[in-house]
């Protein structure tokens, strides 16, 4: 597989073309941003951890019937994935109140939600990824009703699988963000990443934060937290 020119550079990853038009290579960076890019920094080793962890979890999800864009891990920071048209939504799944939900509804962080909450944000940095609902999504043509039904089903299934998995390493999955894409042959697949950048992980016993909130909130021990969750999940 030949790595060709760069197609796109995002805040945490770069995407490269390959000699197969249906495949691209993602390369994970150590760059970290928060608050829509207002806060910038570097988390040493993050790219390697996020690449390996995403691939580890996507393989687990695939085994359990969740289609993903994952094809093959090429190196510490590079992964071959299916080329997709990204549905321009951030799909947020919440089990416990935290972050923007706590702020919006005045709920103490750590309040268990009596049901899983799904939220959608329109992916647009200039607009600050505004929250939208299914009426906006249908009216703007970002995804059709059948696609949204499938996205919601997959998001719930992914949540069940991830919660169970993380419980086994004494971690509570508080909330996380997913992105979905559509392949050239029309298949809806899980895309992007599943990592401490895109999930809130709290130690089940101490409630210590093991995710990017340590960077967002200047809590210190950022690299250590990424390493800890990585070791608990994948060993070494
Ligand atoms: P929030 O509480 O800030 O809305 O975040 C909810 C979840 O989504 C949290 O696990 C972090 C993740 N997230 C992203 O992956 N990217 C983003 O740009 C934001 C705002 C949140």
PDB file of C-alpha atoms and ligand atoms in Angstrom:
ATOM      1  CA  UNK A   1       0.000   0.000   0.000  1.00  0.00           C
ATOM      2  CA  UNK A   2       1.591   3.242  -1.162  1.00  0.00           C
ATOM      3  CA  UNK A   3       1.096   6.421   0.918  1.00  0.00           C
ATOM      4  CA  UNK A   4       0.376   9.311  -1.432  1.00  0.00           C
ATOM      5  CA  UNK A   5      -0.334  13.018  -0.859  1.00  0.00           C
ATOM      6  CA  UNK A   6      -2.048  14.536   2.159  1.00  0.00           C
ATOM      7  CA  UNK A   7      -5.804  14.998   1.652  1.00  0.00           C
ATOM      8  CA  UNK A   8      -6.665  16.734   4.893  1.00  0.00           C
ATOM      9  CA  UNK A   9      -5.213  17.880   8.199  1.00  0.00           C
ATOM     10  CA  UNK A  10      -7.458  18.036  11.235  1.00  0.00           C
ATOM     11  CA  UNK A  11      -6.685  19.038  14.802  1.00  0.00           C
ATOM     12  CA  UNK A  12      -5.492  15.606  15.905  1.00  0.00           C
ATOM     13  CA  UNK A  13      -5.003  13.613  12.694  1.00  0.00           C
ATOM     14  CA  UNK A  14      -3.844  13.858   9.100  1.00  0.00           C
ATOM     15  CA  UNK A  15      -5.373  11.884   6.240  1.00  0.00           C
ATOM     16  CA  UNK A  16      -3.383  10.665   3.219  1.00  0.00           C
ATOM     17  CA  UNK A  17      -4.454   9.185  -0.101  1.00  0.00           C
ATOM     18  CA  UNK A  18      -3.212   5.746  -1.133  1.00  0.00           C
ATOM     19  CA  UNK A  19      -2.882   4.007  -4.490  1.00  0.00           C
ATOM     20  CA  UNK A  20      -6.264   2.381  -3.776  1.00  0.00           C
ATOM     21  CA  UNK A  21      -9.035   4.983  -4.211  1.00  0.00           C
ATOM     22  CA  UNK A  22     -11.240   3.218  -1.647  1.00  0.00           C
ATOM     23  CA  UNK A  23      -8.614   3.402   1.145  1.00  0.00           C
ATOM     24  CA  UNK A  24      -6.889   6.224   3.024  1.00  0.00           C
ATOM     25  CA  UNK A  25      -4.245   6.366   5.738  1.00  0.00           C
ATOM     26  CA  UNK A  26      -4.868   8.284   8.975  1.00  0.00           C
ATOM     27  CA  UNK A  27      -1.884   9.529  10.938  1.00  0.00           C
ATOM     28  CA  UNK A  28      -2.364  10.462  14.584  1.00  0.00           C
ATOM     29  CA  UNK A  29      -0.595  13.567  15.941  1.00  0.00           C
ATOM     30  CA  UNK A  30       0.364  14.536  19.498  1.00  0.00           C
ATOM     31  CA  UNK A  31      -1.358  17.923  19.018  1.00  0.00           C
ATOM     32  CA  UNK A  32      -4.199  18.603  21.424  1.00  0.00           C
ATOM     33  CA  UNK A  33      -6.819  21.330  21.271  1.00  0.00           C
ATOM     34  CA  UNK A  34      -9.840  22.193  23.348  1.00  0.00           C
ATOM     35  CA  UNK A  35     -12.691  24.687  23.245  1.00  0.00           C
ATOM     36  CA  UNK A  36     -12.856  24.567  19.467  1.00  0.00           C
ATOM     37  CA  UNK A  37      -9.135  25.135  19.043  1.00  0.00           C
ATOM     38  CA  UNK A  38      -8.822  28.078  21.471  1.00  0.00           C
ATOM     39  CA  UNK A  39      -6.575  26.071  23.774  1.00  0.00           C
ATOM     40  CA  UNK A  40      -3.613  24.404  22.098  1.00  0.00           C
ATOM     41  CA  UNK A  41      -0.925  22.067  23.352  1.00  0.00           C
ATOM     42  CA  UNK A  42       0.907  18.814  22.885  1.00  0.00           C
ATOM     43  CA  UNK A  43       0.410  15.561  24.736  1.00  0.00           C
ATOM     44  CA  UNK A  44       3.599  13.533  24.291  1.00  0.00           C
ATOM     45  CA  UNK A  45       2.846  10.039  22.971  1.00  0.00           C
ATOM     46  CA  UNK A  46      -0.877  10.714  22.536  1.00  0.00           C
ATOM     47  CA  UNK A  47      -0.886   9.909  18.817  1.00  0.00           C
ATOM     48  CA  UNK A  48       0.543   6.452  19.416  1.00  0.00           C
ATOM     49  CA  UNK A  49      -1.878   5.675  22.248  1.00  0.00           C
ATOM     50  CA  UNK A  50      -4.950   6.961  20.385  1.00  0.00           C
ATOM     51  CA  UNK A  51      -4.031   5.043  17.243  1.00  0.00           C
ATOM     52  CA  UNK A  52      -3.488   1.738  19.072  1.00  0.00           C
ATOM     53  CA  UNK A  53      -6.481   2.151  21.372  1.00  0.00           C
ATOM     54  CA  UNK A  54      -8.870   3.110  18.570  1.00  0.00           C
ATOM     55  CA  UNK A  55      -7.798   0.097  16.532  1.00  0.00           C
ATOM     56  CA  UNK A  56      -8.022  -2.224  19.528  1.00  0.00           C
ATOM     57  CA  UNK A  57     -11.579  -1.086  20.289  1.00  0.00           C
ATOM     58  CA  UNK A  58     -12.672  -1.064  16.640  1.00  0.00           C
ATOM     59  CA  UNK A  59     -11.489  -4.674  16.262  1.00  0.00           C
ATOM     60  CA  UNK A  60     -13.487  -5.595  19.368  1.00  0.00           C
ATOM     61  CA  UNK A  61     -16.574  -3.806  18.007  1.00  0.00           C
ATOM     62  CA  UNK A  62     -16.221  -5.485  14.578  1.00  0.00           C
ATOM     63  CA  UNK A  63     -16.138  -8.890  16.294  1.00  0.00           C
ATOM     64  CA  UNK A  64     -19.413  -7.951  17.926  1.00  0.00           C
ATOM     65  CA  UNK A  65     -21.134  -6.968  14.696  1.00  0.00           C
ATOM     66  CA  UNK A  66     -20.440  -3.223  14.513  1.00  0.00           C
ATOM     67  CA  UNK A  67     -19.152  -2.227  11.047  1.00  0.00           C
ATOM     68  CA  UNK A  68     -16.159   0.143  11.203  1.00  0.00           C
ATOM     69  CA  UNK A  69     -13.787   1.862   8.788  1.00  0.00           C
ATOM     70  CA  UNK A  70     -10.790  -0.045  10.249  1.00  0.00           C
ATOM     71  CA  UNK A  71      -8.660  -2.050   7.799  1.00  0.00           C
ATOM     72  CA  UNK A  72      -5.108  -2.458   9.133  1.00  0.00           C
ATOM     73  CA  UNK A  73      -2.705  -0.864  11.602  1.00  0.00           C
ATOM     74  CA  UNK A  74       0.356   0.162   9.589  1.00  0.00           C
ATOM     75  CA  UNK A  75       2.601   1.623  12.291  1.00  0.00           C
ATOM     76  CA  UNK A  76       2.530   3.229  15.737  1.00  0.00           C
ATOM     77  CA  UNK A  77       0.724   6.269  14.385  1.00  0.00           C
ATOM     78  CA  UNK A  78      -0.674   5.165  11.025  1.00  0.00           C
ATOM     79  CA  UNK A  79      -3.750   3.128  10.161  1.00  0.00           C
ATOM     80  CA  UNK A  80      -5.288   2.107   6.877  1.00  0.00           C
ATOM     81  CA  UNK A  81      -9.030   2.776   6.838  1.00  0.00           C
ATOM     82  CA  UNK A  82     -11.865   2.706   4.319  1.00  0.00           C
ATOM     83  CA  UNK A  83     -12.407   6.005   2.570  1.00  0.00           C
ATOM     84  CA  UNK A  84     -15.801   7.343   3.632  1.00  0.00           C
ATOM     85  CA  UNK A  85     -18.041  10.322   3.242  1.00  0.00           C
ATOM     86  CA  UNK A  86     -18.319  11.536   6.838  1.00  0.00           C
ATOM     87  CA  UNK A  87     -21.856  12.193   8.076  1.00  0.00           C
ATOM     88  CA  UNK A  88     -21.237  15.747   9.367  1.00  0.00           C
ATOM     89  CA  UNK A  89     -22.409  14.998  12.911  1.00  0.00           C
ATOM     90  CA  UNK A  90     -20.768  14.403  16.255  1.00  0.00           C
ATOM     91  CA  UNK A  91     -22.846  11.710  17.921  1.00  0.00           C
ATOM     92  CA  UNK A  92     -22.525  12.063  21.693  1.00  0.00           C
ATOM     93  CA  UNK A  93     -23.548   9.243  24.013  1.00  0.00           C
ATOM     94  CA  UNK A  94     -23.937   9.974  27.732  1.00  0.00           C
ATOM     95  CA  UNK A  95     -24.337   7.621  30.688  1.00  0.00           C
ATOM     96  CA  UNK A  96     -23.444  10.072  33.455  1.00  0.00           C
ATOM     97  CA  UNK A  97     -23.783  13.862  33.501  1.00  0.00           C
ATOM     98  CA  UNK A  98     -20.515  15.734  32.866  1.00  0.00           C
ATOM     99  CA  UNK A  99     -19.063  18.499  30.734  1.00  0.00           C
ATOM    100  CA  UNK A 100     -21.431  20.528  28.598  1.00  0.00           C
ATOM    101  CA  UNK A 101     -24.523  18.586  29.736  1.00  0.00           C
ATOM    102  CA  UNK A 102     -23.807  19.400  33.381  1.00  0.00           C
ATOM    103  CA  UNK A 103     -23.353  23.042  32.465  1.00  0.00           C
ATOM    104  CA  UNK A 104     -26.456  23.241  30.287  1.00  0.00           C
ATOM    105  CA  UNK A 105     -28.826  21.551  32.747  1.00  0.00           C
ATOM    106  CA  UNK A 106     -27.163  22.480  36.039  1.00  0.00           C
ATOM    107  CA  UNK A 107     -26.516  18.837  36.928  1.00  0.00           C
ATOM    108  CA  UNK A 108     -23.642  17.939  39.233  1.00  0.00           C
ATOM    109  CA  UNK A 109     -20.905  16.104  37.334  1.00  0.00           C
ATOM    110  CA  UNK A 110     -21.192  12.425  38.183  1.00  0.00           C
ATOM    111  CA  UNK A 111     -25.007  12.338  38.321  1.00  0.00           C
ATOM    112  CA  UNK A 112     -26.051   9.013  36.772  1.00  0.00           C
ATOM    113  CA  UNK A 113     -28.634   9.490  33.998  1.00  0.00           C
ATOM    114  CA  UNK A 114     -31.699   7.237  34.328  1.00  0.00           C
ATOM    115  CA  UNK A 115     -31.498   6.500  30.594  1.00  0.00           C
ATOM    116  CA  UNK A 116     -28.745   6.796  28.014  1.00  0.00           C
ATOM    117  CA  UNK A 117     -28.826  10.245  26.371  1.00  0.00           C
ATOM    118  CA  UNK A 118     -27.947  10.718  22.688  1.00  0.00           C
ATOM    119  CA  UNK A 119     -27.051  14.156  21.358  1.00  0.00           C
ATOM    120  CA  UNK A 120     -26.047  15.383  17.917  1.00  0.00           C
ATOM    121  CA  UNK A 121     -23.791  18.301  17.027  1.00  0.00           C
ATOM    122  CA  UNK A 122     -23.307  19.648  13.515  1.00  0.00           C
ATOM    123  CA  UNK A 123     -19.612  19.375  12.623  1.00  0.00           C
ATOM    124  CA  UNK A 124     -18.633  22.926  11.754  1.00  0.00           C
ATOM    125  CA  UNK A 125     -15.673  24.555  13.507  1.00  0.00           C
ATOM    126  CA  UNK A 126     -16.673  28.056  12.434  1.00  0.00           C
ATOM    127  CA  UNK A 127     -20.045  27.619  14.130  1.00  0.00           C
ATOM    128  CA  UNK A 128     -18.475  25.841  17.136  1.00  0.00           C
ATOM    129  CA  UNK A 129     -20.190  22.490  16.431  1.00  0.00           C
ATOM    130  CA  UNK A 130     -23.713  23.577  17.468  1.00  0.00           C
ATOM    131  CA  UNK A 131     -26.100  21.051  18.987  1.00  0.00           C
ATOM    132  CA  UNK A 132     -28.885  20.053  16.583  1.00  0.00           C
ATOM    133  CA  UNK A 133     -31.797  17.608  16.655  1.00  0.00           C
ATOM    134  CA  UNK A 134     -33.206  15.137  14.150  1.00  0.00           C
ATOM    135  CA  UNK A 135     -35.484  17.768  12.616  1.00  0.00           C
ATOM    136  CA  UNK A 136     -32.502  20.014  11.806  1.00  0.00           C
ATOM    137  CA  UNK A 137     -30.597  17.018  10.428  1.00  0.00           C
ATOM    138  CA  UNK A 138     -33.495  16.008   8.128  1.00  0.00           C
ATOM    139  CA  UNK A 139     -34.264  19.585   7.069  1.00  0.00           C
ATOM    140  CA  UNK A 140     -30.631  20.285   6.172  1.00  0.00           C
ATOM    141  CA  UNK A 141     -30.217  16.918   4.433  1.00  0.00           C
ATOM    142  CA  UNK A 142     -27.165  15.932   6.518  1.00  0.00           C
ATOM    143  CA  UNK A 143     -28.483  12.367   6.858  1.00  0.00           C
ATOM    144  CA  UNK A 144     -31.769  10.673   5.955  1.00  0.00           C
ATOM    145  CA  UNK A 145     -34.171   9.121   8.474  1.00  0.00           C
ATOM    146  CA  UNK A 146     -33.047   5.544   7.817  1.00  0.00           C
ATOM    147  CA  UNK A 147     -29.408   6.530   8.354  1.00  0.00           C
ATOM    148  CA  UNK A 148     -30.253   8.320  11.618  1.00  0.00           C
ATOM    149  CA  UNK A 149     -32.204   5.310  12.853  1.00  0.00           C
ATOM    150  CA  UNK A 150     -29.208   3.072  12.159  1.00  0.00           C
ATOM    151  CA  UNK A 151     -26.779   5.582  13.739  1.00  0.00           C
ATOM    152  CA  UNK A 152     -28.845   5.644  16.937  1.00  0.00           C
ATOM    153  CA  UNK A 153     -29.024   1.821  17.019  1.00  0.00           C
ATOM    154  CA  UNK A 154     -25.281   1.472  16.465  1.00  0.00           C
ATOM    155  CA  UNK A 155     -24.463   4.166  19.037  1.00  0.00           C
ATOM    156  CA  UNK A 156     -26.518   2.316  21.688  1.00  0.00           C
ATOM    157  CA  UNK A 157     -24.920  -1.009  20.815  1.00  0.00           C
ATOM    158  CA  UNK A 158     -21.414   0.523  20.895  1.00  0.00           C
ATOM    159  CA  UNK A 159     -22.222   2.046  24.285  1.00  0.00           C
ATOM    160  CA  UNK A 160     -23.300  -1.335  25.706  1.00  0.00           C
ATOM    161  CA  UNK A 161     -20.166  -3.052  24.394  1.00  0.00           C
ATOM    162  CA  UNK A 162     -17.768  -0.310  25.528  1.00  0.00           C
ATOM    163  CA  UNK A 163     -19.363   0.047  28.984  1.00  0.00           C
ATOM    164  CA  UNK A 164     -18.984  -3.679  29.586  1.00  0.00           C
ATOM    165  CA  UNK A 165     -15.428  -3.664  28.305  1.00  0.00           C
ATOM    166  CA  UNK A 166     -14.332  -0.710  30.425  1.00  0.00           C
ATOM    167  CA  UNK A 167     -16.087  -2.056  33.529  1.00  0.00           C
ATOM    168  CA  UNK A 168     -13.678  -4.997  33.252  1.00  0.00           C
ATOM    169  CA  UNK A 169     -10.715  -2.644  33.759  1.00  0.00           C
ATOM    170  CA  UNK A 170     -12.424  -0.743  36.602  1.00  0.00           C
ATOM    171  CA  UNK A 171     -13.288   2.264  34.461  1.00  0.00           C
ATOM    172  CA  UNK A 172     -16.679   3.989  34.125  1.00  0.00           C
ATOM    173  CA  UNK A 173     -17.478   5.221  30.629  1.00  0.00           C
ATOM    174  CA  UNK A 174     -19.110   8.567  31.397  1.00  0.00           C
ATOM    175  CA  UNK A 175     -19.700   9.811  27.843  1.00  0.00           C
ATOM    176  CA  UNK A 176     -18.116   9.740  24.400  1.00  0.00           C
ATOM    177  CA  UNK A 177     -18.317  11.069  20.862  1.00  0.00           C
ATOM    178  CA  UNK A 178     -18.672   9.002  17.690  1.00  0.00           C
ATOM    179  CA  UNK A 179     -18.540   9.820  13.997  1.00  0.00           C
ATOM    180  CA  UNK A 180     -19.990   7.733  11.209  1.00  0.00           C
ATOM    181  CA  UNK A 181     -19.155   7.546   7.525  1.00  0.00           C
ATOM    182  CA  UNK A 182     -20.601   6.059   4.358  1.00  0.00           C
ATOM    183  CA  UNK A 183     -18.322   3.968   2.128  1.00  0.00           C
ATOM    184  CA  UNK A 184     -18.264   4.152  -1.674  1.00  0.00           C
ATOM    185  CA  UNK A 185     -20.567   1.105  -1.761  1.00  0.00           C
ATOM    186  CA  UNK A 186     -23.077   2.744   0.578  1.00  0.00           C
ATOM    187  CA  UNK A 187     -22.277   1.012   3.882  1.00  0.00           C
ATOM    188  CA  UNK A 188     -22.656   3.015   7.097  1.00  0.00           C
ATOM    189  CA  UNK A 189     -19.580   2.446   9.278  1.00  0.00           C
ATOM    190  CA  UNK A 190     -18.118   3.766  12.501  1.00  0.00           C
ATOM    191  CA  UNK A 191     -15.249   6.144  11.628  1.00  0.00           C
ATOM    192  CA  UNK A 192     -12.866   8.581  13.366  1.00  0.00           C
ATOM    193  CA  UNK A 193     -11.455   7.449  16.744  1.00  0.00           C
ATOM    194  CA  UNK A 194     -12.339   6.090  20.179  1.00  0.00           C
ATOM    195  CA  UNK A 195      -9.719   7.401  22.573  1.00  0.00           C
ATOM    196  CA  UNK A 196      -9.174   9.507  25.698  1.00  0.00           C
ATOM    197  CA  UNK A 197      -9.564  12.527  23.367  1.00  0.00           C
ATOM    198  CA  UNK A 198     -13.148  11.552  22.577  1.00  0.00           C
ATOM    199  CA  UNK A 199     -14.345   9.740  25.720  1.00  0.00           C
ATOM    200  CA  UNK A 200     -14.614  10.511  29.420  1.00  0.00           C
ATOM    201  CA  UNK A 201     -13.116   7.686  31.472  1.00  0.00           C
ATOM    202  CA  UNK A 202     -13.307   7.770  35.271  1.00  0.00           C
ATOM    203  CA  UNK A 203     -11.679   5.202  37.548  1.00  0.00           C
ATOM    204  CA  UNK A 204     -14.630   3.289  39.019  1.00  0.00           C
ATOM    205  CA  UNK A 205     -13.205   3.335  42.556  1.00  0.00           C
ATOM    206  CA  UNK A 206     -11.506   6.727  42.903  1.00  0.00           C
ATOM    207  CA  UNK A 207     -13.408   8.578  40.120  1.00  0.00           C
ATOM    208  CA  UNK A 208     -10.052   9.905  38.943  1.00  0.00           C
ATOM    209  CA  UNK A 209     -10.272  11.306  35.395  1.00  0.00           C
ATOM    210  CA  UNK A 210      -8.262   9.274  32.857  1.00  0.00           C
ATOM    211  CA  UNK A 211      -8.959  11.340  29.735  1.00  0.00           C
ATOM    212  CA  UNK A 212      -8.550  14.651  27.936  1.00  0.00           C
ATOM    213  CA  UNK A 213     -10.389  16.579  30.674  1.00  0.00           C
ATOM    214  CA  UNK A 214      -6.983  16.594  32.426  1.00  0.00           C
ATOM    215  CA  UNK A 215      -5.711  18.741  29.526  1.00  0.00           C
ATOM    216  CA  UNK A 216      -8.917  20.787  29.052  1.00  0.00           C
ATOM    217  CA  UNK A 217      -9.044  21.672  32.747  1.00  0.00           C
ATOM    218  CA  UNK A 218      -5.298  21.895  33.499  1.00  0.00           C
ATOM    219  CA  UNK A 219      -5.478  19.080  36.041  1.00  0.00           C
ATOM    220  CA  UNK A 220      -1.907  17.850  35.426  1.00  0.00           C
ATOM    221  CA  UNK A 221      -0.846  14.247  34.864  1.00  0.00           C
ATOM    222  CA  UNK A 222      -2.136  14.314  31.291  1.00  0.00           C
ATOM    223  CA  UNK A 223       0.413  11.947  29.708  1.00  0.00           C
ATOM    224  CA  UNK A 224       0.185   9.649  32.742  1.00  0.00           C
ATOM    225  CA  UNK A 225      -3.605   9.397  32.388  1.00  0.00           C
ATOM    226  CA  UNK A 226      -3.371   8.445  28.693  1.00  0.00           C
ATOM    227  CA  UNK A 227      -0.715   5.866  29.564  1.00  0.00           C
ATOM    228  CA  UNK A 228      -2.773   4.464  32.449  1.00  0.00           C
ATOM    229  CA  UNK A 229      -5.916   3.871  30.395  1.00  0.00           C
ATOM    230  CA  UNK A 230      -3.833   2.412  27.576  1.00  0.00           C
ATOM    231  CA  UNK A 231      -2.029  -0.012  29.899  1.00  0.00           C
ATOM    232  CA  UNK A 232      -5.231  -1.096  31.621  1.00  0.00           C
ATOM    233  CA  UNK A 233      -6.857  -1.802  28.266  1.00  0.00           C
ATOM    234  CA  UNK A 234      -4.036  -3.298  26.244  1.00  0.00           C
ATOM    235  CA  UNK A 235      -1.334  -4.190  28.807  1.00  0.00           C
ATOM    236  CA  UNK A 236       2.455  -3.486  28.916  1.00  0.00           C
TER     237      UNK A 236
HETATM  238  P1  LIG B   1     -19.035  17.698  26.146  1.00  0.00           P
HETATM  239  O1  LIG B   1     -19.514  17.367  27.528  1.00  0.00           O
HETATM  240  O2  LIG B   1     -17.963  18.747  26.135  1.00  0.00           O
HETATM  241  O3  LIG B   1     -20.157  18.023  25.224  1.00  0.00           O
HETATM  242  O4  LIG B   1     -18.343  16.381  25.585  1.00  0.00           O
HETATM  243  C1  LIG B   1     -19.029  15.158  25.486  1.00  0.00           C
HETATM  244  C2  LIG B   1     -18.090  14.063  25.017  1.00  0.00           C
HETATM  245  O5  LIG B   1     -17.669  14.297  23.690  1.00  0.00           O
HETATM  246  C3  LIG B   1     -16.793  13.959  25.837  1.00  0.00           C
HETATM  247  O6  LIG B   1     -16.517  12.581  26.047  1.00  0.00           O
HETATM  248  C4  LIG B   1     -15.742  14.575  24.976  1.00  0.00           C
HETATM  249  C5  LIG B   1     -16.244  14.384  23.586  1.00  0.00           C
HETATM  250  N1  LIG B   1     -15.946  15.507  22.692  1.00  0.00           N
HETATM  251  C6  LIG B   1     -15.202  15.290  21.556  1.00  0.00           C
HETATM  252  O7  LIG B   1     -14.755  14.178  21.288  1.00  0.00           O
HETATM  253  N2  LIG B   1     -14.956  16.358  20.732  1.00  0.00           N
HETATM  254  C7  LIG B   1     -15.424  17.607  20.987  1.00  0.00           C
HETATM  255  O8  LIG B   1     -15.155  18.528  20.201  1.00  0.00           O
HETATM  256  C8  LIG B   1     -16.192  17.805  22.172  1.00  0.00           C
HETATM  257  C9  LIG B   1     -16.721  19.168  22.512  1.00  0.00           C
HETATM  258  C10 LIG B   1     -16.435  16.729  22.981  1.00  0.00           C
END
